[in-house]
Amino acid sequence: MSNIRAIRGMNDILPGATPYWQYLEQTVADLLARYGYGEIRLPVVEQTELFKRSIGEVTDIVEKEMYTFDDRNGESLTLRPEGTAGCVRAAIQQGLLGVPQRLWYSGPMFRYERPQKGRQRQFHQIGVEAFGIATADMDAELVLLSARLWRQLGIEDCVELQLNSIGSLAARDAYRSALVDFLGQHREALDADSQRRLESNPLRILDSKNPDTQALLDGAPTLANYLDDESRADFEQLCELLEAAGVAYVVNPRLVRGLDYYNKTVFEWVTDRLGAQGTICAGGRYDGLVEQLGGRSTPAVGFAMGMERLVLLLEESGALAGREPAVDVYVISAGAGAHRAALAAVESLRTDMPDTTFLQHTGGGSFKSQLKKADKSGARLALIWGEDEVAAGTVTLKPLRDSGGERRPQQTVPTGQLQATLQGAIANEIE
RNA sequence: GUGGCCGUAGCUCAUCAGGUAGAGCACCGGAUUGUGGCUCCGGAGGUGGGGGGUUCGAGACCCCUCGGCCACCCCA
């Protein structure tokens, strides 16, 4: 194929889908504003080192999924594979962390992965981060906020909240040793992937999809028994707050997150409607990251939601079904004089009727073909300028949609009364 | 990175024991010299993803390659 095509996994989002995106983005932006979060806009490219130090050197993301290249000055840069690192970098660099901060951002992320349903190489996230508050009420706020979002989007019945605590760094280290000890004794019972993970990231074995591995884990030490007191207390408090607020959750003791910077609370919103990539939103605490990246020690918690996955859910749930047609009035004209008159008149109507959509026919053609286009456009009304109308100083207003099975007659309107008649006709159509 | 399935008209798909392609929808025009939706008639549209091989002959068989979907892995 010699034609230039889009990069694999980097998709065009077409006009058929963008209404879902706009609806989703607008809903999220409004909701975050109501909770007092401020939007921060961040670069798509950062120093490679930022991601290595935050996400973790041995994670798959850093080892084999980053789009990394040398800038012209030889500096190694990377297309961001996630948003938290850049947000933390900006918060430190811009001195935002002297007081608690509630921030959000949105935009494309990049990971070199094999595309499948709900996963692409350029994907979009909205991320929410709260800095400076160590207590579990902050975690709860984020969960409540996300729960409200699903309700507002009408997908609350499709999603489930899973919670866990992975404890302090020390607690996790102790548990990791215990888990490796245990699994090491059953190495031959592990699948190849899990044997590999035993070296690279043993905690990830916990959420293996392999049934045999899961069965083996039934006898393994559990993370909960290794939690430090503070993590346990904070987790209990979070659960109490969620119960008090009426948010249902499932404690998943095998829920661990893939990025190194998490500690204590982790959570995921999952759905069973999207195939294998069912996590639509996930996050947790990362109290050590700010300091790790050179800032003053600052507790933090955040999450990110996958926009493509949410759009898929919205489409499936029919959230936007029954929307009104995009076009109100289709404008038809034939003959050079009539075309000039129509263009000028419609511009004037657009000024006076800012909420009405006018689609001006372009490219000529017979009345018949123009009417066909008008019908296809879904417009409710057509305005027709022809030589007769121009000579008489009138316009023809033709309803295109039946009313209760009745076809409605067109009418000839003097130009001076066009706007009033049109407004009346539109009001009549909307009834 | 691994595996399965799949690439034929703009879209959804046929055809076929290997004899150089068809339908529906969409599009354009006409029946209606200025009027859409229904109907009828006609038209345009394809180097059968690309390359190589087998063959008198390949969309069909073989190999390679590119791409798509789904799953593993990973993760939003």
Short mmCIF file of C-alpha atoms (C1' of nucleotides) in Angstrom, two decimals:
data_model
loop_
_atom_site.label_atom_id
_atom_site.label_comp_id
_atom_site.label_asym_id
_atom_site.label_seq_id
_atom_site.Cartn_x
_atom_site.Cartn_y
_atom_site.Cartn_z
CA MET A 1 0.00 0.00 0.00
CA SER A 2 1.80 3.06 -1.21
CA ASN A 3 -0.78 5.53 0.10
CA ILE A 4 0.19 7.26 3.29
CA ARG A 5 -1.87 5.96 6.17
CA ALA A 6 -2.23 6.76 9.82
CA ILE A 7 0.26 5.21 12.20
CA ARG A 8 -0.91 1.87 13.52
CA GLY A 9 -2.86 2.32 16.72
CA MET A 10 -3.28 6.06 16.19
CA ASN A 11 -6.84 6.52 15.14
CA ASP A 12 -8.83 9.27 13.50
CA ILE A 13 -11.88 10.22 15.50
CA LEU A 14 -14.57 10.90 12.92
CA PRO A 15 -17.58 13.22 13.00
CA GLY A 16 -19.81 10.27 13.80
CA ALA A 17 -17.97 9.81 17.10
CA THR A 18 -16.98 13.32 18.11
CA PRO A 19 -20.38 14.16 19.63
CA TYR A 20 -19.68 11.46 22.21
CA TRP A 21 -16.26 12.92 22.89
CA GLN A 22 -17.61 16.43 23.24
CA TYR A 23 -20.38 15.30 25.54
CA LEU A 24 -17.95 13.35 27.69
CA GLU A 25 -15.33 16.08 27.85
CA GLN A 26 -17.87 18.74 28.63
CA THR A 27 -19.53 16.67 31.35
CA VAL A 28 -16.20 15.93 33.01
CA ALA A 29 -14.99 19.52 32.79
CA ASP A 30 -18.20 20.84 34.35
CA LEU A 31 -18.11 18.26 37.11
CA LEU A 32 -14.48 18.94 38.00
CA ALA A 33 -15.16 22.65 38.12
CA ARG A 34 -17.99 21.98 40.58
CA TYR A 35 -15.55 20.12 42.83
CA GLY A 36 -13.08 22.96 42.70
CA TYR A 37 -10.45 21.41 40.45
CA GLY A 38 -8.37 23.62 38.17
CA GLU A 39 -7.31 22.60 34.72
CA ILE A 40 -3.60 22.39 33.96
CA ARG A 41 -2.35 22.02 30.40
CA LEU A 42 0.83 20.07 30.03
CA PRO A 43 3.31 19.27 27.27
CA VAL A 44 2.96 16.03 25.40
CA VAL A 45 6.74 15.57 25.40
CA GLU A 46 8.96 15.41 28.45
CA GLN A 47 12.49 14.37 29.26
CA THR A 48 12.76 10.60 29.10
CA GLU A 49 14.29 10.60 32.54
CA LEU A 50 11.04 11.86 34.09
CA PHE A 51 9.16 8.73 33.12
CA LYS A 52 11.97 6.38 34.02
CA ARG A 53 12.14 7.83 37.51
CA SER A 54 8.40 7.94 38.15
CA ILE A 55 6.81 4.99 36.40
CA GLY A 56 9.67 2.66 37.23
CA GLU A 57 12.65 1.39 35.26
CA VAL A 58 11.50 -2.20 35.10
CA THR A 59 7.89 -1.66 34.11
CA ASP A 60 6.75 -2.70 30.65
CA ILE A 61 5.86 0.88 29.89
CA VAL A 62 9.40 2.11 30.36
CA GLU A 63 11.13 -0.97 29.06
CA LYS A 64 9.35 -1.41 25.77
CA GLU A 65 6.36 0.85 25.27
CA MET A 66 7.69 4.40 25.19
CA TYR A 67 8.04 6.53 22.09
CA THR A 68 11.51 7.85 22.80
CA PHE A 69 13.71 9.87 20.48
CA ASP A 70 16.65 12.24 20.60
CA ASP A 71 15.96 15.93 20.23
CA ARG A 72 18.21 17.81 17.82
CA ASN A 73 20.45 18.76 20.71
CA GLY A 74 20.93 15.12 21.66
CA GLU A 75 18.60 15.16 24.66
CA SER A 76 16.41 12.08 25.05
CA LEU A 77 12.71 12.96 24.92
CA THR A 78 9.61 10.81 25.24
CA LEU A 79 5.98 11.15 24.22
CA ARG A 80 4.20 10.92 27.55
CA PRO A 81 2.86 7.41 28.24
CA GLU A 82 0.75 8.71 31.12
CA GLY A 83 -0.09 12.02 32.71
CA THR A 84 0.79 11.93 36.38
CA ALA A 85 4.54 12.28 35.94
CA GLY A 86 4.25 15.43 33.87
CA CYS A 87 1.69 16.88 36.24
CA VAL A 88 3.95 16.31 39.22
CA ARG A 89 6.91 17.77 37.35
CA ALA A 90 4.91 20.89 36.53
CA ALA A 91 3.57 21.24 40.06
CA ILE A 92 7.10 21.12 41.45
CA GLN A 93 8.64 23.33 38.79
CA GLN A 94 5.91 25.98 38.97
CA GLY A 95 5.81 26.05 42.75
CA LEU A 96 2.20 24.94 43.05
CA LEU A 97 2.73 22.69 46.05
CA GLY A 98 2.95 25.18 48.89
CA VAL A 99 -0.77 24.68 49.44
CA PRO A 100 -3.09 21.80 48.64
CA GLN A 101 -3.82 21.61 44.92
CA ARG A 102 -6.64 20.01 43.02
CA LEU A 103 -5.69 19.70 39.36
CA TRP A 104 -6.91 18.00 36.22
CA TYR A 105 -5.66 17.65 32.68
CA SER A 106 -6.65 15.90 29.50
CA GLY A 107 -4.99 14.88 26.29
CA PRO A 108 -3.29 12.17 24.31
CA MET A 109 -0.93 9.59 25.77
CA PHE A 110 1.35 7.27 23.80
CA ARG A 111 2.35 3.69 24.34
CA TYR A 112 3.81 1.31 21.82
CA GLU A 113 1.45 -1.61 22.34
CA ARG A 114 -0.36 -4.03 20.09
CA PRO A 115 -3.76 -2.44 19.40
CA GLN A 116 -6.95 -4.22 20.38
CA LYS A 117 -10.43 -3.28 21.50
CA GLY A 118 -10.13 -0.41 23.97
CA ARG A 119 -6.40 -0.09 23.51
CA GLN A 120 -4.46 1.98 21.02
CA ARG A 121 -1.03 3.55 20.73
CA GLN A 122 -2.33 7.07 20.94
CA PHE A 123 -5.10 7.17 23.47
CA HIS A 124 -6.67 9.89 25.55
CA GLN A 125 -6.99 10.32 29.25
CA ILE A 126 -8.45 12.80 31.64
CA GLY A 127 -6.38 12.77 34.79
CA VAL A 128 -7.25 14.17 38.19
CA GLU A 129 -4.60 14.77 40.86
CA ALA A 130 -4.87 16.09 44.41
CA PHE A 131 -1.68 17.21 46.15
CA GLY A 132 -0.96 18.00 49.77
CA ILE A 133 -3.62 15.99 51.60
CA ALA A 134 -2.59 12.76 53.26
CA THR A 135 -5.89 11.72 54.76
CA ALA A 136 -8.34 9.24 53.33
CA ASP A 137 -11.07 11.81 52.91
CA MET A 138 -9.10 13.02 49.89
CA ASP A 139 -9.15 9.51 48.42
CA ALA A 140 -12.86 9.39 49.13
CA GLU A 141 -13.48 12.68 47.35
CA LEU A 142 -11.90 11.36 44.20
CA VAL A 143 -13.93 8.17 44.31
CA LEU A 144 -17.13 10.07 44.98
CA LEU A 145 -16.38 12.44 42.15
CA SER A 146 -15.88 9.59 39.72
CA ALA A 147 -18.99 7.80 40.96
CA ARG A 148 -21.00 10.94 40.30
CA LEU A 149 -19.58 11.13 36.83
CA TRP A 150 -20.78 7.64 35.93
CA ARG A 151 -24.21 8.54 37.25
CA GLN A 152 -24.29 11.68 35.19
CA LEU A 153 -23.20 9.79 32.10
CA GLY A 154 -25.83 7.13 32.73
CA ILE A 155 -23.34 4.27 32.90
CA GLU A 156 -23.40 3.64 36.65
CA ASP A 157 -25.00 0.24 36.09
CA CYS A 158 -22.15 -0.85 33.83
CA VAL A 159 -19.29 -0.22 36.24
CA GLU A 160 -17.95 -1.67 39.45
CA LEU A 161 -15.53 -0.11 41.91
CA GLN A 162 -12.66 -2.28 43.08
CA LEU A 163 -10.51 -1.17 45.99
CA ASN A 164 -7.36 -2.33 47.66
CA SER A 165 -4.48 -1.06 49.72
CA ILE A 166 -0.97 -1.95 48.72
CA GLY A 167 0.49 -0.34 51.83
CA SER A 168 3.69 1.48 52.45
CA LEU A 169 6.84 0.82 50.50
CA ALA A 170 8.27 -1.14 53.41
CA ALA A 171 5.13 -3.22 53.82
CA ARG A 172 5.07 -3.99 50.15
CA ASP A 173 8.74 -5.02 50.17
CA ALA A 174 8.07 -7.41 53.04
CA TYR A 175 5.08 -8.85 51.27
CA ARG A 176 6.93 -9.12 47.98
CA SER A 177 9.61 -11.23 49.66
CA ALA A 178 7.01 -13.50 51.21
CA LEU A 179 5.18 -13.87 47.92
CA VAL A 180 8.35 -14.64 46.00
CA ASP A 181 9.31 -17.21 48.65
CA PHE A 182 5.97 -18.90 48.32
CA LEU A 183 5.72 -18.81 44.54
CA GLY A 184 9.34 -19.81 44.19
CA GLN A 185 8.45 -23.11 45.80
CA HIS A 186 5.77 -23.63 43.18
CA ARG A 187 7.68 -22.27 40.25
CA GLU A 188 6.87 -25.24 38.06
CA ALA A 189 3.15 -24.63 38.57
CA LEU A 190 3.37 -21.10 37.23
CA ASP A 191 2.75 -20.21 33.62
CA ALA A 192 5.63 -18.75 31.62
CA ASP A 193 4.43 -15.17 32.02
CA SER A 194 4.21 -15.48 35.75
CA GLN A 195 7.62 -17.11 36.01
CA ARG A 196 9.00 -14.10 34.22
CA ARG A 197 7.09 -11.77 36.53
CA LEU A 198 8.57 -13.57 39.50
CA GLU A 199 11.79 -11.77 38.61
CA SER A 200 10.48 -8.51 37.21
CA ASN A 201 7.30 -7.60 39.06
CA PRO A 202 6.04 -10.32 41.40
CA LEU A 203 3.00 -8.39 42.61
CA ARG A 204 1.59 -8.42 39.11
CA ILE A 205 1.21 -12.17 39.38
CA LEU A 206 -1.68 -11.45 41.73
CA ASP A 207 -3.93 -10.22 38.94
CA SER A 208 -2.90 -12.86 36.44
CA LYS A 209 -5.75 -14.04 34.25
CA ASN A 210 -4.49 -17.60 34.31
CA PRO A 211 -6.96 -19.73 36.34
CA ASP A 212 -4.26 -22.17 37.48
CA THR A 213 -2.17 -19.31 38.73
CA GLN A 214 -5.17 -17.84 40.53
CA ALA A 215 -5.84 -21.21 42.15
CA LEU A 216 -2.25 -21.39 43.29
CA LEU A 217 -2.58 -17.93 44.83
CA ASP A 218 -5.37 -19.14 47.09
CA GLY A 219 -2.67 -20.64 49.28
CA ALA A 220 -0.31 -17.69 49.02
CA PRO A 221 0.32 -15.07 51.69
CA THR A 222 -2.06 -12.15 51.39
CA LEU A 223 -1.10 -8.55 51.05
CA ALA A 224 -3.60 -7.47 53.68
CA ASN A 225 -1.69 -9.34 56.37
CA TYR A 226 1.45 -7.35 55.63
CA LEU A 227 -0.09 -3.89 55.68
CA ASP A 228 1.38 -1.30 58.03
CA ASP A 229 -0.98 0.09 60.64
CA GLU A 230 -1.39 3.46 58.99
CA SER A 231 -2.27 2.01 55.60
CA ARG A 232 -4.76 -0.33 57.21
CA ALA A 233 -6.39 2.45 59.20
CA ASP A 234 -6.57 4.77 56.22
CA PHE A 235 -8.06 2.05 54.07
CA GLU A 236 -10.69 1.30 56.69
CA GLN A 237 -11.54 4.97 56.89
CA LEU A 238 -11.91 5.19 53.14
CA CYS A 239 -14.26 2.24 53.17
CA GLU A 240 -16.32 3.85 55.93
CA LEU A 241 -16.53 7.13 54.05
CA LEU A 242 -17.67 5.38 50.90
CA GLU A 243 -20.27 3.40 52.76
CA ALA A 244 -21.56 6.53 54.44
CA ALA A 245 -21.84 8.16 51.03
CA GLY A 246 -23.61 5.13 49.58
CA VAL A 247 -20.94 4.17 47.07
CA ALA A 248 -20.76 0.43 46.52
CA TYR A 249 -17.34 -1.16 46.23
CA VAL A 250 -15.63 -4.50 46.16
CA VAL A 251 -12.39 -5.07 48.00
CA ASN A 252 -10.13 -6.91 45.61
CA PRO A 253 -7.11 -8.10 47.61
CA ARG A 254 -5.34 -8.99 44.38
CA LEU A 255 -5.70 -5.56 42.83
CA VAL A 256 -2.25 -4.08 42.28
CA ARG A 257 -1.32 -1.32 39.91
CA GLY A 258 1.38 -1.50 37.31
CA LEU A 259 3.18 1.75 38.03
CA ASP A 260 5.84 1.82 40.71
CA TYR A 261 4.83 5.08 42.31
CA TYR A 262 1.60 3.89 43.91
CA ASN A 263 1.22 3.22 47.61
CA LYS A 264 -1.64 2.72 50.05
CA THR A 265 -5.02 3.09 48.35
CA VAL A 266 -5.43 1.85 44.81
CA PHE A 267 -8.70 1.57 42.94
CA GLU A 268 -10.15 0.71 39.58
CA TRP A 269 -13.52 1.21 37.97
CA VAL A 270 -14.12 -1.77 35.73
CA THR A 271 -16.80 -2.88 33.30
CA ASP A 272 -17.56 -6.23 31.72
CA ARG A 273 -18.93 -4.63 28.55
CA LEU A 274 -15.69 -3.84 26.76
CA GLY A 275 -13.97 -7.17 26.33
CA ALA A 276 -10.52 -7.66 27.76
CA GLN A 277 -9.75 -3.99 28.43
CA GLY A 278 -12.36 -3.39 31.08
CA THR A 279 -10.69 -0.77 33.24
CA ILE A 280 -12.20 2.60 32.40
CA CYS A 281 -10.68 4.54 35.27
CA ALA A 282 -7.93 3.78 37.74
CA GLY A 283 -5.68 5.42 40.24
CA GLY A 284 -4.44 5.57 43.75
CA ARG A 285 -2.11 7.24 46.18
CA TYR A 286 1.46 8.15 45.33
CA ASP A 287 2.76 9.84 48.45
CA GLY A 288 6.42 9.39 47.58
CA LEU A 289 6.48 10.58 44.00
CA VAL A 290 6.81 14.33 44.52
CA GLU A 291 9.86 13.89 46.70
CA GLN A 292 11.26 11.27 44.37
CA LEU A 293 11.11 13.81 41.54
CA GLY A 294 12.90 16.45 43.56
CA GLY A 295 10.06 18.25 45.29
CA ARG A 296 9.38 18.63 48.97
CA SER A 297 7.68 15.55 50.41
CA THR A 298 4.02 15.93 49.47
CA PRO A 299 1.23 13.39 49.75
CA ALA A 300 -0.80 12.93 46.60
CA VAL A 301 -3.59 10.87 45.15
CA GLY A 302 -5.09 10.77 41.70
CA PHE A 303 -6.65 8.79 38.92
CA ALA A 304 -6.99 8.76 35.17
CA MET A 305 -9.83 7.67 32.96
CA GLY A 306 -9.50 6.23 29.49
CA MET A 307 -11.56 8.30 27.10
CA GLU A 308 -11.72 5.77 24.27
CA ARG A 309 -13.08 3.17 26.66
CA LEU A 310 -15.62 5.57 28.07
CA VAL A 311 -16.73 6.57 24.59
CA LEU A 312 -17.19 2.89 23.75
CA LEU A 313 -19.33 2.49 26.85
CA LEU A 314 -21.35 5.59 26.02
CA GLU A 315 -21.97 4.38 22.51
CA GLU A 316 -23.02 0.99 23.77
CA SER A 317 -25.27 2.38 26.46
CA GLY A 318 -27.04 4.60 23.94
CA ALA A 319 -26.41 7.66 26.08
CA LEU A 320 -26.87 10.00 23.16
CA ALA A 321 -29.72 8.20 21.43
CA GLY A 322 -32.56 10.39 20.24
CA ARG A 323 -30.52 13.52 19.83
CA GLU A 324 -32.02 16.24 17.71
CA PRO A 325 -30.85 16.52 14.14
CA ALA A 326 -27.86 18.75 13.73
CA VAL A 327 -29.34 20.79 10.88
CA ASP A 328 -32.39 22.99 11.33
CA VAL A 329 -32.67 24.69 7.96
CA TYR A 330 -31.32 23.66 4.56
CA VAL A 331 -30.92 26.55 2.14
CA ILE A 332 -31.57 25.98 -1.55
CA SER A 333 -31.09 28.37 -4.43
CA ALA A 334 -30.87 28.15 -8.19
CA GLY A 335 -29.68 30.84 -10.55
CA ALA A 336 -26.82 33.25 -9.95
CA GLY A 337 -29.03 36.07 -8.71
CA ALA A 338 -30.98 33.82 -6.40
CA HIS A 339 -27.78 32.30 -5.04
CA ARG A 340 -26.41 35.73 -4.19
CA ALA A 341 -29.66 36.72 -2.52
CA ALA A 342 -29.76 33.48 -0.54
CA LEU A 343 -26.19 33.75 0.73
CA ALA A 344 -26.71 37.31 1.89
CA ALA A 345 -30.07 36.60 3.48
CA VAL A 346 -28.83 33.53 5.34
CA GLU A 347 -25.84 35.38 6.72
CA SER A 348 -28.26 37.91 8.10
CA LEU A 349 -30.43 35.15 9.58
CA ARG A 350 -27.37 33.60 11.20
CA THR A 351 -26.70 36.89 12.90
CA ASP A 352 -30.24 37.20 14.21
CA MET A 353 -30.85 33.51 14.99
CA PRO A 354 -27.65 32.33 16.64
CA ASP A 355 -29.16 29.10 17.94
CA THR A 356 -30.34 27.91 14.56
CA THR A 357 -28.21 25.77 12.24
CA PHE A 358 -28.35 26.74 8.58
CA LEU A 359 -26.80 24.45 6.01
CA GLN A 360 -26.28 26.32 2.78
CA HIS A 361 -26.36 24.19 -0.32
CA THR A 362 -23.19 24.66 -2.34
CA GLY A 363 -22.09 23.36 -5.68
CA GLY A 364 -25.23 24.06 -7.68
CA GLY A 365 -27.55 21.47 -9.17
CA SER A 366 -31.24 21.25 -9.87
CA PHE A 367 -33.91 21.99 -7.30
CA LYS A 368 -34.60 18.29 -7.30
CA SER A 369 -31.07 17.33 -6.42
CA GLN A 370 -30.85 20.10 -3.85
CA LEU A 371 -34.05 18.94 -2.20
CA LYS A 372 -32.63 15.46 -2.09
CA LYS A 373 -29.61 16.77 -0.23
CA ALA A 374 -31.91 18.71 2.04
CA ASP A 375 -33.81 15.55 2.90
CA LYS A 376 -30.62 13.57 3.48
CA SER A 377 -29.26 16.26 5.77
CA GLY A 378 -32.07 15.60 8.20
CA ALA A 379 -33.07 19.25 8.18
CA ARG A 380 -36.55 20.09 9.36
CA LEU A 381 -37.06 22.97 7.00
CA ALA A 382 -35.88 24.07 3.59
CA LEU A 383 -35.64 27.65 2.41
CA ILE A 384 -35.85 28.02 -1.34
CA TRP A 385 -34.68 30.92 -3.46
CA GLY A 386 -35.38 30.76 -7.20
CA GLU A 387 -35.77 33.28 -9.94
CA ASP A 388 -39.49 33.61 -9.23
CA GLU A 389 -38.87 34.35 -5.58
CA VAL A 390 -36.18 36.93 -6.29
CA ALA A 391 -38.44 38.67 -8.80
CA ALA A 392 -41.31 38.72 -6.31
CA GLY A 393 -39.23 39.57 -3.26
CA THR A 394 -40.22 36.35 -1.51
CA VAL A 395 -38.75 33.12 -0.21
CA THR A 396 -40.31 29.65 -0.18
CA LEU A 397 -40.39 27.91 3.18
CA LYS A 398 -40.90 24.17 2.91
CA PRO A 399 -41.34 21.79 5.86
CA LEU A 400 -39.44 18.56 5.24
CA ARG A 401 -40.78 16.44 8.07
CA ASP A 402 -44.28 15.09 8.34
CA SER A 403 -46.38 16.00 11.31
CA GLY A 404 -48.34 13.01 12.56
CA GLY A 405 -48.21 11.45 9.12
CA GLU A 406 -49.48 14.64 7.52
CA ARG A 407 -47.37 16.33 4.93
CA ARG A 408 -47.34 20.05 5.49
CA PRO A 409 -47.68 22.59 2.66
CA GLN A 410 -44.91 24.94 1.77
CA GLN A 411 -45.51 28.64 1.94
CA THR A 412 -44.30 31.70 0.16
CA VAL A 413 -43.06 34.39 2.49
CA PRO A 414 -42.22 38.01 1.73
CA THR A 415 -38.55 38.60 2.43
CA GLY A 416 -39.36 41.14 5.14
CA GLN A 417 -41.29 38.55 7.12
CA LEU A 418 -38.85 35.72 6.61
CA GLN A 419 -37.19 35.78 10.00
CA ALA A 420 -40.43 35.97 11.98
CA THR A 421 -42.05 33.23 9.90
CA LEU A 422 -38.99 31.04 10.16
CA GLN A 423 -38.80 31.42 13.92
CA GLY A 424 -42.46 30.52 14.16
CA ALA A 425 -41.97 27.47 11.95
CA ILE A 426 -39.01 26.26 13.99
CA ALA A 427 -40.92 26.69 17.23
CA ASN A 428 -43.76 24.77 15.66
CA GLU A 429 -41.39 21.98 14.57
CA ILE A 430 -39.93 21.60 18.03
CA GLU A 431 -43.29 21.14 19.70
"C1'" G B 1 6.80 -9.33 21.57
"C1'" U B 2 3.18 -14.07 21.02
"C1'" G B 3 -1.31 -16.40 19.02
"C1'" G B 4 -6.09 -16.93 16.26
"C1'" C B 5 -9.20 -14.96 12.47
"C1'" C B 6 -9.42 -11.73 8.29
"C1'" G B 7 -8.07 -8.23 3.85
"C1'" U B 8 -12.80 -8.35 -3.25
"C1'" A B 9 -16.67 -1.29 -5.33
"C1'" G B 10 -17.42 4.37 -0.48
"C1'" C B 11 -20.01 0.51 3.19
"C1'" U B 12 -21.76 -4.77 4.18
"C1'" C B 13 -20.63 -9.08 1.71
"C1'" A B 14 -21.02 -12.95 -2.47
"C1'" U B 15 -18.79 -15.80 -6.32
"C1'" C B 16 -15.01 -20.10 -6.91
"C1'" A B 17 -12.89 -28.35 -8.25
"C1'" G B 18 -8.07 -22.21 -10.34
"C1'" G B 19 -10.86 -19.92 -16.83
"C1'" U B 20 -9.04 -12.24 -16.00
"C1'" A B 21 -15.59 -10.16 -10.74
"C1'" G B 22 -21.21 -9.58 -8.80
"C1'" A B 23 -25.33 -8.06 -5.31
"C1'" G B 24 -27.52 -4.90 -1.62
"C1'" C B 25 -26.94 -0.16 0.46
"C1'" A B 26 -24.70 4.55 -0.67
"C1'" C B 27 -23.54 7.91 -4.93
"C1'" C B 28 -24.90 10.38 -9.94
"C1'" G B 29 -28.66 11.05 -13.79
"C1'" G B 30 -33.64 10.31 -15.85
"C1'" A B 31 -39.13 9.26 -15.47
"C1'" U B 32 -41.32 14.86 -12.81
"C1'" U B 33 -38.88 21.86 -18.44
"C1'" G B 34 -38.53 24.77 -10.07
"C1'" U B 35 -39.70 20.59 -5.42
"C1'" G B 36 -37.13 15.63 -1.26
"C1'" G B 37 -38.86 10.86 1.11
"C1'" C B 38 -41.89 5.70 -2.24
"C1'" U B 39 -41.41 3.28 -7.08
"C1'" C B 40 -39.21 2.32 -11.87
"C1'" C B 41 -35.14 2.92 -15.50
"C1'" G B 42 -30.14 3.97 -16.45
"C1'" G B 43 -24.95 5.27 -15.01
"C1'" A B 44 -20.39 5.68 -12.62
"C1'" G B 45 -17.35 3.23 -9.43
"C1'" G B 46 -12.36 -2.48 -8.57
"C1'" U B 47 -4.36 -2.50 -10.87
"C1'" G B 48 -9.40 -8.43 -5.96
"C1'" G B 49 -3.90 -4.80 0.31
"C1'" G B 50 1.28 -5.17 -2.00
"C1'" G B 51 5.25 -8.38 -3.97
"C1'" G B 52 6.98 -13.04 -5.59
"C1'" G B 53 5.99 -18.25 -6.97
"C1'" U B 54 3.14 -22.63 -9.14
"C1'" U B 55 0.07 -22.79 -13.78
"C1'" C B 56 -1.48 -22.26 -20.64
"C1'" G B 57 -4.36 -19.28 -17.10
"C1'" A B 58 -4.54 -17.07 -9.95
"C1'" G B 59 -9.10 -12.91 -6.36
"C1'" A B 60 -9.05 -18.20 -5.48
"C1'" C B 61 -3.18 -22.58 -4.37
"C1'" C B 62 2.08 -21.63 -1.95
"C1'" C B 63 5.71 -18.09 0.21
"C1'" C B 64 6.92 -13.22 1.85
"C1'" U B 65 5.25 -8.55 3.26
"C1'" C B 66 1.84 -4.63 4.84
"C1'" G B 67 -2.66 -3.72 7.25
"C1'" G B 68 -7.25 -4.78 10.25
"C1'" C B 69 -9.92 -7.23 14.27
"C1'" C B 70 -9.77 -10.09 18.73
"C1'" A B 71 -7.02 -12.35 22.61
"C1'" C B 72 -2.27 -12.98 25.47
"C1'" C B 73 1.09 -9.61 27.56
"C1'" C B 74 0.39 -4.72 29.51
"C1'" C B 75 -2.78 -1.09 31.02
"C1'" A B 76 -6.71 3.97 30.84
#
